[in-house]
Amino acid sequence: MPDLSTSRLPTETEVGTWRSFLRAHAQVTRHLEVEMRAGEKLSLASCVVILELAGARDHRIRMTKLAEAALLSRSGVTRVIDRLERAGLVARQRHDGDRRGVTVELTEEGISRVDDVKGSHLALVMRHFVAVLEPDELAEFGAMCERLADTRARANHGDEFRSEACSHGFPTDTPTRGN
């Protein structure tokens, strides 16, 4: 593993790789955002929140845990929940025993949308991400991204988004293309 404390500047190749990573992320998420809004009439973040709630016990989770699982800031998840609450898809409740804590749960209307949201989300991930890469490339890319995330998490002393908390409603045993 490279020394992270180095004082040298990145090479053109290294900067190019960084920019390619940023561009790929922006392009893929932009496509998912546009197509989720067109198909489900929900933002990508709203879909991710719905899927996280769908996977939670009793379709309920604390706001702080939801923000972490959905890879959103606390203020970001609050804005998403505001929109979903106005749409009748979620409800907020004060957490029993902790007046400061707030839980969010899917309403019956929200539960009725889960299968469509999940199907659309998975289809878009397949089209714009999985189908573009070969199975061995997916495995290698996933390992590299985990290493990047884990390295940054250690540098931040645990103040990170933990991947095991971020299922986004995906089954953990979903076969990859070619399997």
PDB file of C-alpha atoms in Angstrom:
ATOM      1  CA  MET A   1       0.000   0.000   0.000  1.00  0.00           C
ATOM      2  CA  PRO A   2       1.372   3.460  -0.841  1.00  0.00           C
ATOM      3  CA  ASP A   3       2.594   5.760   1.912  1.00  0.00           C
ATOM      4  CA  LEU A   4      -0.256   8.213   2.579  1.00  0.00           C
ATOM      5  CA  SER A   5       1.995  10.670   4.376  1.00  0.00           C
ATOM      6  CA  THR A   6       3.989  11.472   1.239  1.00  0.00           C
ATOM      7  CA  SER A   7       4.579  15.120   0.496  1.00  0.00           C
ATOM      8  CA  ARG A   8       4.940  14.757  -3.264  1.00  0.00           C
ATOM      9  CA  LEU A   9       2.286  15.970  -5.648  1.00  0.00           C
ATOM     10  CA  PRO A  10       0.359  13.426  -7.715  1.00  0.00           C
ATOM     11  CA  THR A  11       1.552  12.626 -11.209  1.00  0.00           C
ATOM     12  CA  GLU A  12      -0.522  13.424 -14.291  1.00  0.00           C
ATOM     13  CA  THR A  13      -1.531   9.767 -14.448  1.00  0.00           C
ATOM     14  CA  GLU A  14      -2.625   9.801 -10.796  1.00  0.00           C
ATOM     15  CA  VAL A  15      -4.628  13.009 -11.245  1.00  0.00           C
ATOM     16  CA  GLY A  16      -6.141  11.559 -14.411  1.00  0.00           C
ATOM     17  CA  THR A  17      -7.207   8.429 -12.536  1.00  0.00           C
ATOM     18  CA  TRP A  18      -8.743  10.555  -9.781  1.00  0.00           C
ATOM     19  CA  ARG A  19     -10.656  12.644 -12.333  1.00  0.00           C
ATOM     20  CA  SER A  20     -11.848   9.494 -14.128  1.00  0.00           C
ATOM     21  CA  PHE A  21     -13.167   8.145 -10.825  1.00  0.00           C
ATOM     22  CA  LEU A  22     -15.005  11.417 -10.118  1.00  0.00           C
ATOM     23  CA  ARG A  23     -16.376  11.608 -13.661  1.00  0.00           C
ATOM     24  CA  ALA A  24     -17.596   7.992 -13.594  1.00  0.00           C
ATOM     25  CA  HIS A  25     -19.302   8.499 -10.226  1.00  0.00           C
ATOM     26  CA  ALA A  26     -20.954  11.717 -11.408  1.00  0.00           C
ATOM     27  CA  GLN A  27     -22.134  10.181 -14.687  1.00  0.00           C
ATOM     28  CA  VAL A  28     -23.550   7.010 -13.133  1.00  0.00           C
ATOM     29  CA  THR A  29     -25.323   8.808 -10.291  1.00  0.00           C
ATOM     30  CA  ARG A  30     -26.643  11.463 -12.685  1.00  0.00           C
ATOM     31  CA  HIS A  31     -28.179   8.756 -14.907  1.00  0.00           C
ATOM     32  CA  LEU A  32     -29.693   7.004 -11.898  1.00  0.00           C
ATOM     33  CA  GLU A  33     -31.059  10.312 -10.575  1.00  0.00           C
ATOM     34  CA  VAL A  34     -32.670  11.329 -13.873  1.00  0.00           C
ATOM     35  CA  GLU A  35     -34.157   7.910 -14.542  1.00  0.00           C
ATOM     36  CA  MET A  36     -35.450   7.400 -10.976  1.00  0.00           C
ATOM     37  CA  ARG A  37     -37.160  10.787 -11.114  1.00  0.00           C
ATOM     38  CA  ALA A  38     -38.682   9.932 -14.499  1.00  0.00           C
ATOM     39  CA  GLY A  39     -39.802   6.434 -13.526  1.00  0.00           C
ATOM     40  CA  GLU A  40     -40.576   6.546  -9.815  1.00  0.00           C
ATOM     41  CA  LYS A  41     -41.082  10.313  -9.418  1.00  0.00           C
ATOM     42  CA  LEU A  42     -38.567  10.195  -6.567  1.00  0.00           C
ATOM     43  CA  SER A  43     -34.994  11.402  -6.198  1.00  0.00           C
ATOM     44  CA  LEU A  44     -32.241   8.817  -6.018  1.00  0.00           C
ATOM     45  CA  ALA A  45     -31.683   9.750  -2.349  1.00  0.00           C
ATOM     46  CA  SER A  46     -35.397   9.234  -1.642  1.00  0.00           C
ATOM     47  CA  CYS A  47     -35.264   5.799  -3.259  1.00  0.00           C
ATOM     48  CA  VAL A  48     -32.202   4.845  -1.227  1.00  0.00           C
ATOM     49  CA  VAL A  49     -33.924   5.974   1.988  1.00  0.00           C
ATOM     50  CA  ILE A  50     -37.052   3.960   1.127  1.00  0.00           C
ATOM     51  CA  LEU A  51     -34.926   0.878   0.450  1.00  0.00           C
ATOM     52  CA  GLU A  52     -32.998   1.295   3.710  1.00  0.00           C
ATOM     53  CA  LEU A  53     -36.277   1.588   5.620  1.00  0.00           C
ATOM     54  CA  ALA A  54     -37.680  -1.439   3.784  1.00  0.00           C
ATOM     55  CA  GLY A  55     -34.723  -3.500   4.989  1.00  0.00           C
ATOM     56  CA  ALA A  56     -34.952  -2.321   8.591  1.00  0.00           C
ATOM     57  CA  ARG A  57     -36.770  -4.235  11.325  1.00  0.00           C
ATOM     58  CA  ASP A  58     -40.418  -3.124  11.340  1.00  0.00           C
ATOM     59  CA  HIS A  59     -39.514  -0.750   8.472  1.00  0.00           C
ATOM     60  CA  ARG A  60     -38.281   1.680  11.150  1.00  0.00           C
ATOM     61  CA  ILE A  61     -34.886   3.210  11.888  1.00  0.00           C
ATOM     62  CA  ARG A  62     -33.430   6.124  13.848  1.00  0.00           C
ATOM     63  CA  MET A  63     -32.660   9.219  11.781  1.00  0.00           C
ATOM     64  CA  THR A  64     -28.943   9.151  12.640  1.00  0.00           C
ATOM     65  CA  LYS A  65     -28.619   5.499  11.591  1.00  0.00           C
ATOM     66  CA  LEU A  66     -30.639   6.194   8.452  1.00  0.00           C
ATOM     67  CA  ALA A  67     -28.321   9.041   7.469  1.00  0.00           C
ATOM     68  CA  GLU A  68     -25.312   6.752   7.900  1.00  0.00           C
ATOM     69  CA  ALA A  69     -26.881   3.849   6.014  1.00  0.00           C
ATOM     70  CA  ALA A  70     -28.067   6.042   3.127  1.00  0.00           C
ATOM     71  CA  LEU A  71     -24.681   7.818   2.898  1.00  0.00           C
ATOM     72  CA  LEU A  72     -26.301  11.186   3.597  1.00  0.00           C
ATOM     73  CA  SER A  73     -25.488  13.974   6.017  1.00  0.00           C
ATOM     74  CA  ARG A  74     -27.904  14.479   8.891  1.00  0.00           C
ATOM     75  CA  SER A  75     -29.288  17.608   7.249  1.00  0.00           C
ATOM     76  CA  GLY A  76     -29.482  15.776   3.916  1.00  0.00           C
ATOM     77  CA  VAL A  77     -31.513  12.918   5.357  1.00  0.00           C
ATOM     78  CA  THR A  78     -33.767  15.439   7.116  1.00  0.00           C
ATOM     79  CA  ARG A  79     -34.553  17.121   3.782  1.00  0.00           C
ATOM     80  CA  VAL A  80     -35.265  13.763   2.137  1.00  0.00           C
ATOM     81  CA  ILE A  81     -37.520  12.704   5.018  1.00  0.00           C
ATOM     82  CA  ASP A  82     -39.359  16.050   4.830  1.00  0.00           C
ATOM     83  CA  ARG A  83     -40.190  15.362   1.157  1.00  0.00           C
ATOM     84  CA  LEU A  84     -41.126  11.734   1.757  1.00  0.00           C
ATOM     85  CA  GLU A  85     -43.301  12.695   4.721  1.00  0.00           C
ATOM     86  CA  ARG A  86     -45.163  15.288   2.620  1.00  0.00           C
ATOM     87  CA  ALA A  87     -45.712  12.564   0.009  1.00  0.00           C
ATOM     88  CA  GLY A  88     -47.159  10.277   2.687  1.00  0.00           C
ATOM     89  CA  LEU A  89     -44.463   7.623   2.279  1.00  0.00           C
ATOM     90  CA  VAL A  90     -42.839   7.904   5.734  1.00  0.00           C
ATOM     91  CA  ALA A  91     -43.764   9.069   9.222  1.00  0.00           C
ATOM     92  CA  ARG A  92     -41.519  10.428  11.986  1.00  0.00           C
ATOM     93  CA  GLN A  93     -41.907   9.494  15.628  1.00  0.00           C
ATOM     94  CA  ARG A  94     -40.082  10.448  18.792  1.00  0.00           C
ATOM     95  CA  HIS A  95     -37.952   7.556  19.961  1.00  0.00           C
ATOM     96  CA  ASP A  96     -39.316   5.876  23.092  1.00  0.00           C
ATOM     97  CA  GLY A  97     -37.136   6.622  26.082  1.00  0.00           C
ATOM     98  CA  ASP A  98     -35.073   9.291  24.331  1.00  0.00           C
ATOM     99  CA  ARG A  99     -36.843  12.580  23.623  1.00  0.00           C
ATOM    100  CA  ARG A 100     -34.001  13.733  21.375  1.00  0.00           C
ATOM    101  CA  GLY A 101     -34.098  10.650  19.172  1.00  0.00           C
ATOM    102  CA  VAL A 102     -36.384  10.469  16.162  1.00  0.00           C
ATOM    103  CA  THR A 103     -37.283   7.330  14.277  1.00  0.00           C
ATOM    104  CA  VAL A 104     -38.659   7.167  10.759  1.00  0.00           C
ATOM    105  CA  GLU A 105     -40.866   4.420   9.430  1.00  0.00           C
ATOM    106  CA  LEU A 106     -42.478   3.581   6.147  1.00  0.00           C
ATOM    107  CA  THR A 107     -46.208   4.190   5.986  1.00  0.00           C
ATOM    108  CA  GLU A 108     -48.534   1.724   4.264  1.00  0.00           C
ATOM    109  CA  GLU A 109     -48.220   3.897   1.146  1.00  0.00           C
ATOM    110  CA  GLY A 110     -44.424   3.752   1.449  1.00  0.00           C
ATOM    111  CA  ILE A 111     -44.476  -0.020   1.848  1.00  0.00           C
ATOM    112  CA  SER A 112     -46.646  -0.286  -1.260  1.00  0.00           C
ATOM    113  CA  ARG A 113     -43.917   1.480  -3.277  1.00  0.00           C
ATOM    114  CA  VAL A 114     -40.980  -0.672  -2.136  1.00  0.00           C
ATOM    115  CA  ASP A 115     -41.133  -3.372  -4.820  1.00  0.00           C
ATOM    116  CA  ASP A 116     -41.347  -0.866  -7.683  1.00  0.00           C
ATOM    117  CA  VAL A 117     -38.588   1.339  -6.248  1.00  0.00           C
ATOM    118  CA  LYS A 118     -36.342  -1.662  -5.623  1.00  0.00           C
ATOM    119  CA  GLY A 119     -36.940  -3.091  -9.088  1.00  0.00           C
ATOM    120  CA  SER A 120     -36.241   0.233 -10.787  1.00  0.00           C
ATOM    121  CA  HIS A 121     -33.139   0.865  -8.700  1.00  0.00           C
ATOM    122  CA  LEU A 122     -31.675  -2.587  -9.328  1.00  0.00           C
ATOM    123  CA  ALA A 123     -32.412  -2.386 -13.068  1.00  0.00           C
ATOM    124  CA  LEU A 124     -30.673   0.988 -13.313  1.00  0.00           C
ATOM    125  CA  VAL A 125     -27.651  -0.214 -11.339  1.00  0.00           C
ATOM    126  CA  MET A 126     -27.437  -3.189 -13.688  1.00  0.00           C
ATOM    127  CA  ARG A 127     -27.702  -0.999 -16.793  1.00  0.00           C
ATOM    128  CA  HIS A 128     -25.391   1.849 -15.791  1.00  0.00           C
ATOM    129  CA  PHE A 129     -22.839   0.035 -13.632  1.00  0.00           C
ATOM    130  CA  VAL A 130     -22.831  -3.762 -13.579  1.00  0.00           C
ATOM    131  CA  ALA A 131     -23.390  -4.311 -17.320  1.00  0.00           C
ATOM    132  CA  VAL A 132     -20.490  -2.002 -18.189  1.00  0.00           C
ATOM    133  CA  LEU A 133     -17.905  -4.067 -16.300  1.00  0.00           C
ATOM    134  CA  GLU A 134     -16.830  -7.686 -16.495  1.00  0.00           C
ATOM    135  CA  PRO A 135     -17.354  -9.821 -13.363  1.00  0.00           C
ATOM    136  CA  ASP A 136     -13.629  -9.841 -12.513  1.00  0.00           C
ATOM    137  CA  GLU A 137     -13.492  -6.049 -13.001  1.00  0.00           C
ATOM    138  CA  LEU A 138     -16.471  -5.622 -10.662  1.00  0.00           C
ATOM    139  CA  ALA A 139     -14.795  -7.700  -7.973  1.00  0.00           C
ATOM    140  CA  GLU A 140     -11.505  -5.827  -8.339  1.00  0.00           C
ATOM    141  CA  PHE A 141     -13.187  -2.414  -8.422  1.00  0.00           C
ATOM    142  CA  GLY A 142     -15.271  -3.297  -5.359  1.00  0.00           C
ATOM    143  CA  ALA A 143     -12.160  -4.369  -3.466  1.00  0.00           C
ATOM    144  CA  MET A 144     -10.340  -1.169  -4.423  1.00  0.00           C
ATOM    145  CA  CYS A 145     -13.271   0.992  -3.329  1.00  0.00           C
ATOM    146  CA  GLU A 146     -13.512  -0.866  -0.016  1.00  0.00           C
ATOM    147  CA  ARG A 147      -9.784  -0.329   0.531  1.00  0.00           C
ATOM    148  CA  LEU A 148     -10.186   3.397  -0.159  1.00  0.00           C
ATOM    149  CA  ALA A 149     -13.157   3.626   2.207  1.00  0.00           C
ATOM    150  CA  ASP A 150     -11.444   1.588   4.930  1.00  0.00           C
ATOM    151  CA  THR A 151      -8.229   3.626   4.685  1.00  0.00           C
ATOM    152  CA  ARG A 152     -10.138   6.879   5.016  1.00  0.00           C
ATOM    153  CA  ALA A 153     -12.190   5.460   7.895  1.00  0.00           C
ATOM    154  CA  ARG A 154      -9.033   4.572   9.831  1.00  0.00           C
ATOM    155  CA  ALA A 155      -7.592   8.035   9.138  1.00  0.00           C
ATOM    156  CA  ASN A 156     -10.813   9.590  10.473  1.00  0.00           C
ATOM    157  CA  HIS A 157     -10.744   7.396  13.599  1.00  0.00           C
ATOM    158  CA  GLY A 158     -14.037   5.714  12.821  1.00  0.00           C
ATOM    159  CA  ASP A 159     -15.940   8.777  11.604  1.00  0.00           C
ATOM    160  CA  GLU A 160     -16.965   7.176   8.324  1.00  0.00           C
ATOM    161  CA  PHE A 161     -19.762   5.678   6.327  1.00  0.00           C
ATOM    162  CA  ARG A 162     -19.589   1.962   7.016  1.00  0.00           C
ATOM    163  CA  SER A 163     -20.326  -0.188   3.990  1.00  0.00           C
ATOM    164  CA  GLU A 164     -21.934  -2.944   6.034  1.00  0.00           C
ATOM    165  CA  ALA A 165     -24.610  -0.442   7.058  1.00  0.00           C
ATOM    166  CA  CYS A 166     -25.334   0.469   3.435  1.00  0.00           C
ATOM    167  CA  SER A 167     -27.336  -2.224   1.712  1.00  0.00           C
ATOM    168  CA  HIS A 168     -29.660   0.170  -0.133  1.00  0.00           C
ATOM    169  CA  GLY A 169     -32.156  -2.662  -0.155  1.00  0.00           C
ATOM    170  CA  PHE A 170     -29.972  -4.903  -2.288  1.00  0.00           C
ATOM    171  CA  PRO A 171     -29.951  -8.587  -1.446  1.00  0.00           C
ATOM    172  CA  THR A 172     -26.473  -9.527  -0.332  1.00  0.00           C
ATOM    173  CA  ASP A 173     -26.497 -12.680  -2.417  1.00  0.00           C
ATOM    174  CA  THR A 174     -27.482 -11.105  -5.743  1.00  0.00           C
ATOM    175  CA  PRO A 175     -25.503 -12.881  -8.457  1.00  0.00           C
ATOM    176  CA  THR A 176     -23.287 -10.753 -10.662  1.00  0.00           C
ATOM    177  CA  ARG A 177     -23.454 -10.791 -14.423  1.00  0.00           C
ATOM    178  CA  GLY A 178     -22.107 -14.024 -15.799  1.00  0.00           C
ATOM    179  CA  ASN A 179     -22.921 -16.052 -12.659  1.00  0.00           C
TER     180      ASN A 179
END
